Every structure is written in C-alpha cells, then in structure tokens.
CSV table of C-alpha atoms in Angstrom, one decimal:
chain,number,residue,atom,x,y,z
A,27,UNK,CA,16.0,167.9,197.8
A,28,UNK,CA,18.3,170.8,197.1
A,29,UNK,CA,16.8,174.3,197.2
A,30,UNK,CA,16.8,174.6,193.4
A,31,UNK,CA,15.0,171.3,193.1
A,32,UNK,CA,12.4,172.4,195.6
A,33,UNK,CA,11.9,175.8,193.9
A,34,UNK,CA,11.7,174.2,190.5
A,35,UNK,CA,9.2,171.7,191.8
A,36,UNK,CA,6.9,174.4,192.9
A,37,UNK,CA,7.4,176.4,189.7
A,38,UNK,CA,6.6,173.4,187.6
A,39,UNK,CA,3.6,172.3,189.7
A,40,UNK,CA,2.3,175.8,189.4
A,41,UNK,CA,2.9,175.7,185.6
A,42,UNK,CA,1.1,172.3,185.2
A,43,UNK,CA,-1.8,173.6,187.4
A,44,UNK,CA,-1.9,176.7,185.2
A,45,UNK,CA,-2.4,174.5,182.1
A,46,UNK,CA,-5.3,172.7,183.9
A,47,UNK,CA,-6.7,175.6,185.8
A,48,UNK,CA,-8.4,177.3,182.8
A,49,UNK,CA,-10.9,174.4,182.1
A,50,UNK,CA,-11.1,173.6,185.8
A,51,UNK,CA,-12.0,177.1,187.1
A,52,UNK,CA,-14.6,177.4,184.4
A,53,UNK,CA,-16.0,173.9,184.9
A,54,UNK,CA,-18.7,174.8,187.5
A,55,UNK,CA,-19.9,177.5,185.1
A,56,UNK,CA,-19.7,175.6,181.7
A,57,UNK,CA,-21.0,172.4,183.2
A,58,UNK,CA,-24.2,174.3,183.9
A,59,UNK,CA,-24.3,176.4,180.7
A,60,UNK,CA,-23.1,173.8,178.1
A,61,UNK,CA,-24.3,170.6,179.7
A,62,UNK,CA,-22.8,167.1,179.8
A,63,UNK,CA,-23.6,166.3,176.1
A,64,UNK,CA,-21.8,169.3,174.7
A,65,UNK,CA,-18.8,168.7,177.0
A,66,UNK,CA,-18.8,165.1,175.9
A,67,UNK,CA,-18.6,166.2,172.2
A,68,UNK,CA,-15.6,168.4,173.1
A,69,UNK,CA,-13.9,165.6,175.1
A,70,UNK,CA,-14.4,163.2,172.2
A,71,UNK,CA,-13.1,165.5,169.5
A,72,UNK,CA,-10.2,166.5,171.7
A,73,UNK,CA,-9.2,162.9,172.2
A,74,UNK,CA,-8.9,162.6,168.4
A,75,UNK,CA,-6.9,165.8,168.1
A,76,UNK,CA,-4.5,164.5,170.8
A,77,UNK,CA,-3.5,161.5,168.7
A,78,UNK,CA,-2.3,163.8,165.9
A,79,UNK,CA,-0.5,166.0,168.4
A,80,UNK,CA,1.2,162.9,169.8
A,81,UNK,CA,2.1,161.6,166.3
A,82,UNK,CA,3.3,165.1,165.3
A,83,UNK,CA,5.6,165.5,168.3
A,84,UNK,CA,7.0,162.0,168.0
A,85,UNK,CA,8.4,161.9,171.6
A,86,UNK,CA,10.6,164.9,170.8
A,87,UNK,CA,9.6,166.9,173.9
A,88,UNK,CA,10.8,164.3,176.4
A,89,UNK,CA,13.9,163.5,174.3
A,90,UNK,CA,14.7,167.2,173.9
A,91,UNK,CA,14.4,167.9,177.7
A,92,UNK,CA,16.8,165.1,178.4
A,93,UNK,CA,19.4,166.1,175.8
A,94,UNK,CA,19.2,169.8,176.9
A,95,UNK,CA,19.8,168.6,180.5
A,96,UNK,CA,23.1,167.1,179.5
A,97,UNK,CA,24.4,170.6,178.3
A,98,UNK,CA,23.3,173.1,181.0
A,99,UNK,CA,26.5,175.2,181.1
A,100,UNK,CA,26.9,178.8,180.0
A,101,UNK,CA,30.4,178.5,178.5
A,102,UNK,CA,30.8,179.3,174.8
A,103,UNK,CA,31.1,175.7,173.8
A,104,UNK,CA,28.1,174.7,175.9
A,105,UNK,CA,25.9,177.5,174.4
A,106,UNK,CA,27.0,176.5,170.9
A,107,UNK,CA,26.2,172.8,171.4
A,108,UNK,CA,22.9,173.6,173.0
A,109,UNK,CA,22.0,175.9,170.1
A,110,UNK,CA,22.7,173.2,167.6
A,111,UNK,CA,20.6,170.7,169.7
A,112,UNK,CA,17.7,173.2,170.1
A,113,UNK,CA,17.4,174.0,166.4
A,114,UNK,CA,17.8,170.5,165.2
A,115,UNK,CA,15.1,169.2,167.5
A,116,UNK,CA,12.8,172.1,167.0
A,117,UNK,CA,13.0,172.1,163.2
A,118,UNK,CA,12.4,168.4,163.2
A,119,UNK,CA,9.4,169.1,165.4
A,120,UNK,CA,8.1,171.7,162.9
A,121,UNK,CA,8.3,169.1,160.0
A,122,UNK,CA,6.6,166.3,161.9
A,123,UNK,CA,3.8,168.5,163.4
A,124,UNK,CA,3.1,170.1,160.0
A,125,UNK,CA,2.8,166.7,158.5
A,126,UNK,CA,0.3,165.6,161.2
A,127,UNK,CA,-1.6,168.8,160.7
A,128,UNK,CA,-2.1,168.2,157.0
A,129,UNK,CA,-3.2,164.6,157.6
A,130,UNK,CA,-5.6,165.8,160.3
A,131,UNK,CA,-7.2,168.4,158.0
A,132,UNK,CA,-8.0,166.0,155.2
A,133,UNK,CA,-9.1,163.3,157.5
A,134,UNK,CA,-11.4,165.2,159.9
A,135,UNK,CA,-11.8,168.9,159.1
A,136,UNK,CA,-12.8,168.6,155.5
A,137,UNK,CA,-15.5,166.0,156.1
A,138,UNK,CA,-16.8,165.2,159.6
A,139,UNK,CA,-19.8,165.4,161.8
A,140,UNK,CA,-17.9,167.7,164.2
A,141,UNK,CA,-16.1,169.6,161.4
A,142,UNK,CA,-16.2,173.0,163.1
A,143,UNK,CA,-14.9,171.7,166.5
A,144,UNK,CA,-12.1,169.9,164.6
A,145,UNK,CA,-11.3,173.1,162.7
A,146,UNK,CA,-11.0,175.1,165.8
A,147,UNK,CA,-8.8,172.5,167.5
A,148,UNK,CA,-6.3,172.7,164.6
A,149,UNK,CA,-5.0,175.6,166.7
A,150,UNK,CA,-4.0,173.0,169.3
A,151,UNK,CA,-1.8,171.2,166.8
A,152,UNK,CA,-0.2,174.5,165.6
A,153,UNK,CA,0.4,175.4,169.3
A,154,UNK,CA,2.4,172.3,169.8
A,155,UNK,CA,4.6,173.2,166.9
A,156,UNK,CA,5.8,176.2,168.9
A,157,UNK,CA,5.9,174.6,172.3
A,158,UNK,CA,9.5,174.9,173.6
A,159,UNK,CA,8.7,174.4,177.3
A,160,UNK,CA,10.8,171.2,177.0
A,161,UNK,CA,13.9,173.4,176.4
A,162,UNK,CA,13.4,175.4,179.6
A,163,UNK,CA,12.6,172.3,181.6
A,164,UNK,CA,15.9,170.7,180.4
A,165,UNK,CA,17.7,173.9,181.5
A,166,UNK,CA,15.8,173.6,184.9
A,167,UNK,CA,14.5,177.1,184.3
A,168,UNK,CA,10.9,176.4,185.3
A,169,UNK,CA,10.2,179.9,186.4
A,170,UNK,CA,10.3,181.0,182.8
A,171,UNK,CA,7.4,178.7,181.9
A,172,UNK,CA,5.2,180.0,184.6
A,173,UNK,CA,4.7,183.7,184.8
A,174,UNK,CA,4.6,184.4,181.1
A,175,UNK,CA,1.5,182.1,180.9
A,176,UNK,CA,-0.3,183.5,183.9
A,177,UNK,CA,-1.7,186.5,182.0
A,178,UNK,CA,-2.7,184.4,179.0
A,179,UNK,CA,-4.6,181.9,181.1
A,180,UNK,CA,-6.3,184.7,183.0
A,181,UNK,CA,-7.5,186.3,179.8
A,182,UNK,CA,-8.8,182.9,178.7
A,183,UNK,CA,-10.8,182.5,181.8
A,184,UNK,CA,-12.3,186.0,181.6
A,185,UNK,CA,-13.2,185.4,177.9
A,186,UNK,CA,-15.1,182.2,178.7
A,187,UNK,CA,-17.2,183.9,181.4
A,188,UNK,CA,-17.9,186.9,179.1
A,189,UNK,CA,-18.6,185.1,175.8
A,190,UNK,CA,-19.9,181.6,176.6
A,191,UNK,CA,-23.6,182.1,177.7
A,192,UNK,CA,-25.6,179.3,176.0
A,193,UNK,CA,-25.3,175.6,175.1
A,194,UNK,CA,-24.9,176.7,171.4
A,195,UNK,CA,-21.6,178.5,172.2
A,196,UNK,CA,-19.5,175.4,172.6
A,197,UNK,CA,-17.3,176.5,169.7
A,198,UNK,CA,-16.5,179.8,171.5
A,199,UNK,CA,-15.5,177.8,174.6
A,200,UNK,CA,-13.1,175.6,172.6
A,201,UNK,CA,-11.7,178.6,170.7
A,202,UNK,CA,-10.8,180.4,174.0
A,203,UNK,CA,-9.0,177.4,175.3
A,204,UNK,CA,-7.1,176.7,172.1
A,205,UNK,CA,-6.0,180.3,171.6
A,206,UNK,CA,-4.7,180.5,175.2
A,207,UNK,CA,-2.6,177.4,174.5
A,208,UNK,CA,-1.1,179.0,171.3
A,209,UNK,CA,-0.4,182.4,172.9
A,210,UNK,CA,1.2,180.8,175.9
A,211,UNK,CA,3.6,178.7,173.8
A,212,UNK,CA,4.5,181.6,171.6
A,213,UNK,CA,5.3,183.8,174.6
A,214,UNK,CA,8.2,181.5,175.7
A,215,UNK,CA,10.2,182.3,172.6
A,216,UNK,CA,10.9,185.8,174.0
A,217,UNK,CA,13.3,184.2,176.6
A,218,UNK,CA,15.4,182.2,174.1
A,219,UNK,CA,18.2,184.7,173.2
A,220,UNK,CA,19.8,184.3,176.6
A,221,UNK,CA,20.3,180.6,176.2
A,222,UNK,CA,21.2,180.0,172.5
A,223,UNK,CA,23.3,181.7,169.9
A,224,UNK,CA,23.2,182.0,166.1
A,225,UNK,CA,24.4,179.0,164.1
A,226,UNK,CA,24.7,178.0,160.5
A,227,UNK,CA,21.8,175.9,159.3
A,228,UNK,CA,24.2,174.0,157.1
A,229,UNK,CA,25.7,172.2,160.1
A,230,UNK,CA,22.4,171.0,161.4
A,231,UNK,CA,21.5,167.3,161.2
A,232,UNK,CA,17.9,167.1,162.0
A,233,UNK,CA,17.1,163.5,161.4
A,234,UNK,CA,19.9,162.1,163.7
A,235,UNK,CA,17.4,162.8,166.5
A,236,UNK,CA,14.5,160.9,164.9
A,237,UNK,CA,15.5,157.4,166.1
A,238,UNK,CA,16.2,158.2,169.8
A,239,UNK,CA,13.1,160.4,169.9
A,240,UNK,CA,11.0,157.6,168.4
A,241,UNK,CA,12.3,155.2,171.1
A,242,UNK,CA,10.7,157.5,173.7
A,243,UNK,CA,7.7,158.0,171.4
A,244,UNK,CA,6.7,154.3,171.7
A,245,UNK,CA,5.9,154.4,175.4
A,246,UNK,CA,4.2,157.8,175.1
A,247,UNK,CA,1.8,156.5,172.5
A,248,UNK,CA,1.2,153.5,174.6
A,249,UNK,CA,0.4,155.8,177.5
A,250,UNK,CA,-2.1,157.7,175.4
A,251,UNK,CA,-4.0,154.5,174.7
A,252,UNK,CA,-5.1,154.4,178.2
A,253,UNK,CA,-5.3,158.1,178.9
A,254,UNK,CA,-7.1,159.3,175.7
A,255,UNK,CA,-8.4,156.2,173.9
A,256,UNK,CA,-10.8,155.6,176.7
A,257,UNK,CA,-12.7,158.8,175.7
A,258,UNK,CA,-12.6,157.9,172.1
A,259,UNK,CA,-14.0,154.4,172.8
A,260,UNK,CA,-16.6,155.9,175.1
A,261,UNK,CA,-17.7,158.1,172.3
A,262,UNK,CA,-18.1,155.1,170.0
A,263,UNK,CA,-19.3,152.4,172.4
A,264,UNK,CA,-21.2,154.1,175.2
A,265,UNK,CA,-25.0,154.6,175.2
A,266,UNK,CA,-24.8,158.4,174.8
A,267,UNK,CA,-22.2,161.2,174.6
A,268,UNK,CA,-23.0,162.4,178.1
A,269,UNK,CA,-21.0,159.4,179.4
A,270,UNK,CA,-17.9,160.9,177.8
A,271,UNK,CA,-18.7,164.2,179.5
A,272,UNK,CA,-19.1,162.5,183.0
A,273,UNK,CA,-15.8,160.7,182.5
A,274,UNK,CA,-13.9,163.7,181.2
A,275,UNK,CA,-15.1,166.0,184.0
A,276,UNK,CA,-14.0,163.4,186.6
A,277,UNK,CA,-10.6,163.1,184.9
A,278,UNK,CA,-10.0,166.9,185.2
A,279,UNK,CA,-10.3,166.6,189.0
A,280,UNK,CA,-7.9,163.7,189.1
A,281,UNK,CA,-5.4,165.3,186.7
A,282,UNK,CA,-5.3,168.4,188.8
A,283,UNK,CA,-4.6,166.4,192.0
A,284,UNK,CA,-2.0,164.3,190.1
A,285,UNK,CA,-0.2,167.5,189.1
A,286,UNK,CA,0.9,168.0,192.7
A,287,UNK,CA,2.7,164.6,192.5
A,288,UNK,CA,3.8,164.3,188.8
A,289,UNK,CA,5.3,167.8,188.7
A,290,UNK,CA,8.2,166.4,190.8
A,291,UNK,CA,8.9,163.9,187.9
A,292,UNK,CA,9.2,166.7,185.4
A,293,UNK,CA,11.7,168.6,187.6
A,294,UNK,CA,13.7,165.5,188.6
A,295,UNK,CA,14.1,164.2,185.0
A,296,UNK,CA,16.7,166.8,184.0
A,297,UNK,CA,18.3,166.7,187.5
A,298,UNK,CA,18.6,162.9,187.4
A,299,UNK,CA,19.9,163.0,183.8
A,300,UNK,CA,22.5,165.5,184.8
A,301,UNK,CA,23.6,163.4,187.9
A,302,UNK,CA,23.6,160.2,185.8
A,303,UNK,CA,25.9,161.9,183.3
A,304,UNK,CA,28.3,162.4,186.3
A,305,UNK,CA,27.9,158.7,187.4
A,306,UNK,CA,26.8,159.8,190.9
A,307,UNK,CA,24.6,156.8,191.8
A,308,UNK,CA,24.7,157.6,195.5
A,309,UNK,CA,23.0,160.9,194.8
A,310,UNK,CA,20.4,159.2,192.6
A,311,UNK,CA,19.5,156.7,195.3
A,312,UNK,CA,19.0,159.5,197.8
A,313,UNK,CA,16.8,161.4,195.5
A,314,UNK,CA,14.7,158.3,194.8
A,315,UNK,CA,14.1,157.7,198.5
A,316,UNK,CA,12.9,161.2,199.0
A,317,UNK,CA,10.7,161.0,195.9
A,318,UNK,CA,9.0,157.8,197.1
A,319,UNK,CA,8.3,159.3,200.5
A,320,UNK,CA,7.0,162.5,199.0
A,321,UNK,CA,4.7,160.6,196.6
A,322,UNK,CA,3.2,158.6,199.5
A,323,UNK,CA,2.8,161.7,201.7
A,324,UNK,CA,0.8,163.4,199.0
A,325,UNK,CA,-1.0,160.5,197.2
A,326,UNK,CA,-2.6,158.9,200.2
A,327,UNK,CA,-4.5,162.0,201.5
A,328,UNK,CA,-5.5,163.0,197.9
A,329,UNK,CA,-6.8,159.5,197.1
A,330,UNK,CA,-8.6,158.8,200.4
A,331,UNK,CA,-9.8,162.4,200.7
A,332,UNK,CA,-11.3,162.4,197.2
A,333,UNK,CA,-13.3,159.2,198.1
A,334,UNK,CA,-14.5,160.7,201.4
A,335,UNK,CA,-15.8,164.0,199.9
A,336,UNK,CA,-17.1,162.9,196.5
A,337,UNK,CA,-20.7,162.7,197.7
A,338,UNK,CA,-20.7,166.4,198.8
A,339,UNK,CA,-18.2,167.7,196.2
A,340,UNK,CA,-20.0,166.8,193.0
A,341,UNK,CA,-23.3,168.7,193.6
A,342,UNK,CA,-21.3,171.7,194.8
A,343,UNK,CA,-18.8,171.8,191.9
A,344,UNK,CA,-20.9,170.6,189.0
A,345,UNK,CA,-24.5,171.3,189.9
A,346,UNK,CA,-27.5,169.0,189.2
A,347,UNK,CA,-27.4,166.4,186.5
A,348,UNK,CA,-23.9,165.1,187.2
A,349,UNK,CA,-24.7,162.5,189.8
A,350,UNK,CA,-22.8,159.7,187.9
A,351,UNK,CA,-19.5,161.5,188.6
A,352,UNK,CA,-19.8,160.6,192.3
A,353,UNK,CA,-19.1,156.9,191.7
A,354,UNK,CA,-16.6,157.6,189.0
A,355,UNK,CA,-14.5,159.7,191.4
A,356,UNK,CA,-14.5,156.9,194.0
A,357,UNK,CA,-13.6,154.2,191.5
A,358,UNK,CA,-10.8,156.2,189.8
A,359,UNK,CA,-9.1,157.6,192.9
A,360,UNK,CA,-6.5,154.7,193.2
A,361,UNK,CA,-4.7,155.9,190.1
A,362,UNK,CA,-3.5,158.9,192.1
A,363,UNK,CA,-1.2,156.5,194.0
A,364,UNK,CA,-0.5,154.2,191.0
A,365,UNK,CA,0.5,157.0,188.6
A,366,UNK,CA,2.4,158.8,191.3
A,367,UNK,CA,4.7,155.8,192.0
A,368,UNK,CA,5.0,155.0,188.3
A,369,UNK,CA,6.2,158.5,187.8
A,370,UNK,CA,8.9,158.0,190.3
A,371,UNK,CA,10.1,154.8,188.7
A,372,UNK,CA,9.6,155.7,185.1
A,373,UNK,CA,10.1,159.5,184.6
A,374,UNK,CA,12.5,160.0,187.4
A,375,UNK,CA,14.6,156.9,187.1
A,376,UNK,CA,14.2,154.8,183.9
A,377,UNK,CA,14.2,157.6,181.3
A,378,UNK,CA,17.2,159.7,182.6
A,379,UNK,CA,19.2,156.5,183.2
A,380,UNK,CA,18.6,155.2,179.7
A,381,UNK,CA,16.4,152.3,180.7
A,382,UNK,CA,13.8,153.0,178.0
A,383,UNK,CA,13.2,149.3,177.3
A,384,UNK,CA,11.9,148.7,180.8
A,385,UNK,CA,9.9,151.9,180.7
A,386,UNK,CA,8.4,150.9,177.3
A,387,UNK,CA,7.5,147.4,178.6
A,388,UNK,CA,5.6,148.9,181.5
A,389,UNK,CA,3.4,151.3,179.6
A,390,UNK,CA,2.8,149.0,176.7
A,391,UNK,CA,1.6,146.3,179.1
A,392,UNK,CA,-0.9,148.8,180.6
A,393,UNK,CA,-2.0,149.9,177.1
A,394,UNK,CA,-2.9,146.4,176.1
A,395,UNK,CA,-4.8,145.7,179.3
A,396,UNK,CA,-6.7,149.0,179.1
A,397,UNK,CA,-7.7,148.5,175.4
A,398,UNK,CA,-9.0,144.9,176.0
A,399,UNK,CA,-10.9,145.9,179.2
A,400,UNK,CA,-12.4,148.9,177.5
A,401,UNK,CA,-13.8,146.7,174.7
A,402,UNK,CA,-15.2,144.3,177.3
A,403,UNK,CA,-16.6,146.8,179.9
A,404,UNK,CA,-17.7,150.0,178.2
A,405,UNK,CA,-20.7,148.5,176.3
A,406,UNK,CA,-22.1,147.2,179.6
A,407,UNK,CA,-21.0,149.8,182.2
A,408,UNK,CA,-20.4,153.0,180.1
A,409,UNK,CA,-18.1,155.5,181.9
A,410,UNK,CA,-17.8,153.2,185.0
A,411,UNK,CA,-16.3,150.5,182.6
A,412,UNK,CA,-13.7,152.9,181.3
A,413,UNK,CA,-12.8,153.8,184.9
A,414,UNK,CA,-12.3,150.2,185.9
A,415,UNK,CA,-10.2,149.6,182.8
A,416,UNK,CA,-8.0,152.6,183.6
A,417,UNK,CA,-7.4,151.7,187.2
A,418,UNK,CA,-6.5,148.1,186.4
A,419,UNK,CA,-4.2,149.3,183.6
A,420,UNK,CA,-2.4,151.7,185.8
A,421,UNK,CA,-1.9,149.0,188.4
A,422,UNK,CA,-0.4,146.8,185.7
A,423,UNK,CA,2.0,149.6,184.7
A,424,UNK,CA,3.1,150.1,188.3
A,425,UNK,CA,3.6,146.3,188.8
A,426,UNK,CA,5.8,146.0,185.7
A,427,UNK,CA,7.8,149.1,186.7
A,428,UNK,CA,8.6,147.6,190.1
A,429,UNK,CA,9.5,144.2,188.5
A,430,UNK,CA,11.9,145.9,186.1
A,431,UNK,CA,13.8,147.9,188.8
A,432,UNK,CA,13.8,145.2,191.4
A,433,UNK,CA,17.6,144.7,191.1
A,434,UNK,CA,18.4,148.4,191.0
A,435,UNK,CA,16.1,149.8,193.8
A,436,UNK,CA,15.1,148.2,197.1
A,437,UNK,CA,11.5,147.5,196.3
A,438,UNK,CA,10.7,146.3,199.9
A,439,UNK,CA,12.1,149.5,201.4
A,440,UNK,CA,10.3,151.7,198.9
A,441,UNK,CA,7.0,150.1,200.0
A,442,UNK,CA,7.8,150.0,203.8
A,443,UNK,CA,8.5,153.7,203.8
A,444,UNK,CA,4.8,154.3,203.1
A,445,UNK,CA,3.6,153.1,206.6
A,446,UNK,CA,3.4,156.5,208.2
A,447,UNK,CA,1.4,158.0,205.4
A,448,UNK,CA,-0.9,155.1,205.1
A,449,UNK,CA,-1.8,155.2,208.8
A,450,UNK,CA,-2.2,159.0,208.7
A,451,UNK,CA,-4.4,158.7,205.6
A,452,UNK,CA,-6.7,156.1,207.1
A,453,UNK,CA,-7.2,158.2,210.2
A,454,UNK,CA,-7.8,161.3,208.0
A,455,UNK,CA,-10.4,159.3,205.9
A,456,UNK,CA,-12.2,158.2,209.1
A,457,UNK,CA,-12.4,161.8,210.3
A,458,UNK,CA,-13.6,163.2,207.0
A,459,UNK,CA,-16.3,160.5,206.7
A,460,UNK,CA,-17.4,161.2,210.3
A,461,UNK,CA,-17.9,164.9,209.6
A,462,UNK,CA,-20.0,164.0,206.5
A,463,UNK,CA,-22.7,162.7,208.8
A,464,UNK,CA,-23.2,166.0,210.5
A,465,UNK,CA,-26.9,167.1,210.3
A,466,UNK,CA,-26.1,170.0,208.0
A,467,UNK,CA,-28.0,170.6,204.8
A,468,UNK,CA,-25.5,172.9,203.2
A,469,UNK,CA,-23.1,170.7,201.1
A,470,UNK,CA,-20.5,173.4,200.8
A,471,UNK,CA,-20.2,173.9,204.6
A,472,UNK,CA,-19.9,170.2,205.2
A,473,UNK,CA,-17.3,169.9,202.4
A,474,UNK,CA,-15.1,172.6,203.9
A,475,UNK,CA,-15.4,171.0,207.4
A,476,UNK,CA,-14.4,167.6,205.9
A,477,UNK,CA,-11.3,169.1,204.3
A,478,UNK,CA,-10.4,171.0,207.4
A,479,UNK,CA,-10.9,168.0,209.8
A,480,UNK,CA,-9.1,165.6,207.4
A,481,UNK,CA,-6.1,168.0,207.0
A,482,UNK,CA,-5.7,168.5,210.7
A,483,UNK,CA,-5.8,164.8,211.5
A,484,UNK,CA,-3.4,163.9,208.7
A,485,UNK,CA,-0.7,166.5,209.6
A,486,UNK,CA,-1.2,165.9,213.3
A,487,UNK,CA,-0.7,162.2,212.9
A,488,UNK,CA,2.6,162.7,210.9
A,489,UNK,CA,3.8,165.2,213.5
A,490,UNK,CA,3.1,162.7,216.3
A,491,UNK,CA,5.0,160.0,214.3
A,492,UNK,CA,7.8,162.5,213.8
A,493,UNK,CA,7.9,161.8,210.1
A,494,UNK,CA,11.3,162.8,208.8
A,495,UNK,CA,10.2,164.1,205.4
A,496,UNK,CA,7.5,166.4,206.9
A,497,UNK,CA,10.0,167.7,209.5
A,498,UNK,CA,12.5,168.3,206.7
A,499,UNK,CA,9.8,170.3,204.7
A,500,UNK,CA,8.8,172.3,207.7
A,501,UNK,CA,12.4,173.1,208.4
A,502,UNK,CA,12.8,174.4,204.8
A,503,UNK,CA,9.7,176.5,205.2
A,504,UNK,CA,11.0,178.1,208.4
A,505,UNK,CA,14.3,179.0,206.6
A,506,UNK,CA,12.5,180.8,203.7
C-alpha cells in the first residue's frame, strides 16, 4: 500500500469507528438504564427507518464516490466537471430522499404504535439528505470526514450520560443519536468550496445518473435484506422484543470489529477506480494480494478472539440480564471473516472495475437465503435463528463472489496466503481459552489477561513465521 492509501485507511477506519462509537461507548450504560426491551424497540424502529434511507439514497453514495474518483484533478477542467457531477448527484439525492421522507411520514409517523420514535428518527432521513461523505471519499480526502465529526460525537456521548437516566427516556437517547448524525453531515459542507466551483443549474442533467445509480442500488437493497430485515423479522416473529435487543447489541460489537477490516474497502474503491481508469491491471493485482493478506491478518484474531472472550466479556460490558448475547457472539463471529473477504472481492474489485452484475448476483443470493432461513428459524430459535441465517447468508455471498472472479483472480492463491494467520489465530485462541480457566473471580481482570495473552501469542507467531505483511507494516511504523 502506498503511504496515502495507508493514511486514508486509518482516517476512514477512525471515521467509521466514530460513527459506531457513540452507541457503543454508551452501551454499558444504556443497557443497564433502558433495558433490553427498550433497546429492542429502538432496533426495530431503526430497521424500518433504514429501509426508507436506503430507498431515498438509491445507491447514489457508492455511485457518486466512484464517479468522483474518476475526476480527482485540480485543473480548471477537472474542477468544473467535478462540480457538475457533484450538484447533479446531490440534487438528485435531495429529490429522492424528500420523496422517501414524505412516504415514511404518512406510513409510520402519522399512525403507528411507535409514533414518537419514528418521528424522532425522521431526523436520520433528513441527515442522509445532507450526507456528502461520498464526495470526500471519492476525492480520497478521508481526513476531512473525521475531525469535523469528533466534536459532534463527543457532545452526543456527553448528552446521553447527562440526560438519559431512566427507562422512560428512550426518546431522549434516540434524539441525541439522530441529532449527532445530522450535525456531523452538515459540518462537511464547510469544506466544499475548495473542491467545486459555481456552475449554471441550466446545464445540469440530474436524471442521467439515476439508471447507473440504480444498478448499484439493487445489490445494496439486497444487502440490507440480511443486515436489517433480520431485526424487522425478529420484531414480528420472535417471542418478545428483548430478542431484538440481544441481537442488536451483539451486532454492534461485530460491526465495530468489522470496521477495522471493511474500512480498507471504502479507501480502496476510489483508488481501484482511479487505477482501473488508467488500465493498470498489474497494480490492481498487487493491491488485491495485499488486501487479502490484510483481511486474513485482522479477521482471524478478531473472529477467534471474540469466541474465546464472550463468556467473560458479556457480563463486564452489558451487565446482568444479557446472558443470551454470549451464544449469539459465538455463533455470529464467522461473519467477520466472510464479510471481510466479500469486501475485498466486491467493494475493492467488482464495483470499481464495472463488474456490477457479478456483485449483484452475490448479494442477491445471500439475501434470498437469509430471508428464507429467517422465516424458518426465527419462530423456533428467536435471536439465535437470525444469527444462523445471517452466517449462512454471508457464506453464500462469499462463495458466489469467489465463483464470479475465479477467472480474474487466483482463488487458490488467495486462500493459501491465509495459512500464517490461521495458524497464529489457532494458537492465540488456545492461549486465550487457557487463561479463561484461571481461578480468578474478577471477569474484567481475566478478560484483560485473555486479550494480552492472545495478542502476544498471535504477533509472536507471525514474527517467528517472518510474515511479510506484518514485517512491511512494522517497517512503515518505524519510518513514521
């Protein structure tokens, strides 16, 4: 990876963590104050809102990021072309999101059991209308999307601790989170003048982007079927709303861990699109090899580490009454590896190289499998059923991804390069589990010892194996 890619990766990872960190930092507090049922109500209503956000944005963010990546120059002609693209895409987004907002209001806010929660979460839909992070990601200016949001998220966290004191204050919790999203998105507009210029609105052709954006929208909505629909179906089919709360809280942990891996895909999409426009296939293959190795190096310890510490982690992080999350974390952990590899094949390769058909086939296959398994398993197994459906669906997505790229990428080599990380991960897992049997009653102490022992064994094993990616990363750190 070049220095700029490495820096952008860390900027974007930090940005994605920042988005997740507000609910995660407050989780130990709100899980005790609000309880699983209230959090389940929030997760359920949020899943419904997410559909309208998805429909309103119509795949425009990913499409806009790719189109912006094609025009990264600062010459007069590049700035003008980029300005036209920005305003066409953004005005189109205004129209589609406003339409979705109106439909949402009359469908849920005006008459619903959770009317107040839905009303507050209308702010989330409005916030997505003003989200231009896709533009800065396309320009590979990830630093811009990070620091402006830090203060906003910090204020949100402080507000939750100050104003959310009882189970009846779920609305205040939701309001704090929604307002932070809106303020963070609005703040990015302050950076725009440097990158775009004034244009005549008469030359804009908004709807020429609708068809190509819609092509990317199809796989996105399919993806949401097995990332959001599971919570909706749990709310409808499970025995009680607390099951949605258990599932949602476990998902927050996995999403945060996944951010460390998938942030690379967000950074590599514009970089790969830019290289593909120059027809430099050799450079693309080199980046793909590094991405595979990086994904294995991070995914195996996260996946196996989560399994090994779940028994101690849940009571420390969530408190009493959340015991079902222990098994959920164990069952759901494989998706860290599956999604990580799918991110390399889909986001980093298929989308920037215009292989949307293969990308769509993969995620639609997973969506169908997930929906059918949810119908079958949730009524009997509740949250555990949704987890099993998600894991199987993500495996199907990965399998189809590999099948589609088998002629473009050396599938065998991409799997073989995992051997160092798999071996180190197994030894790390054994060390962590061994530490868990120490005769110590304090869960927090044992948890810290597990993480420390596992980390030392994992890194030590890779150093003994002289893993080239780890040595490359350590060399970069020494040069900083």
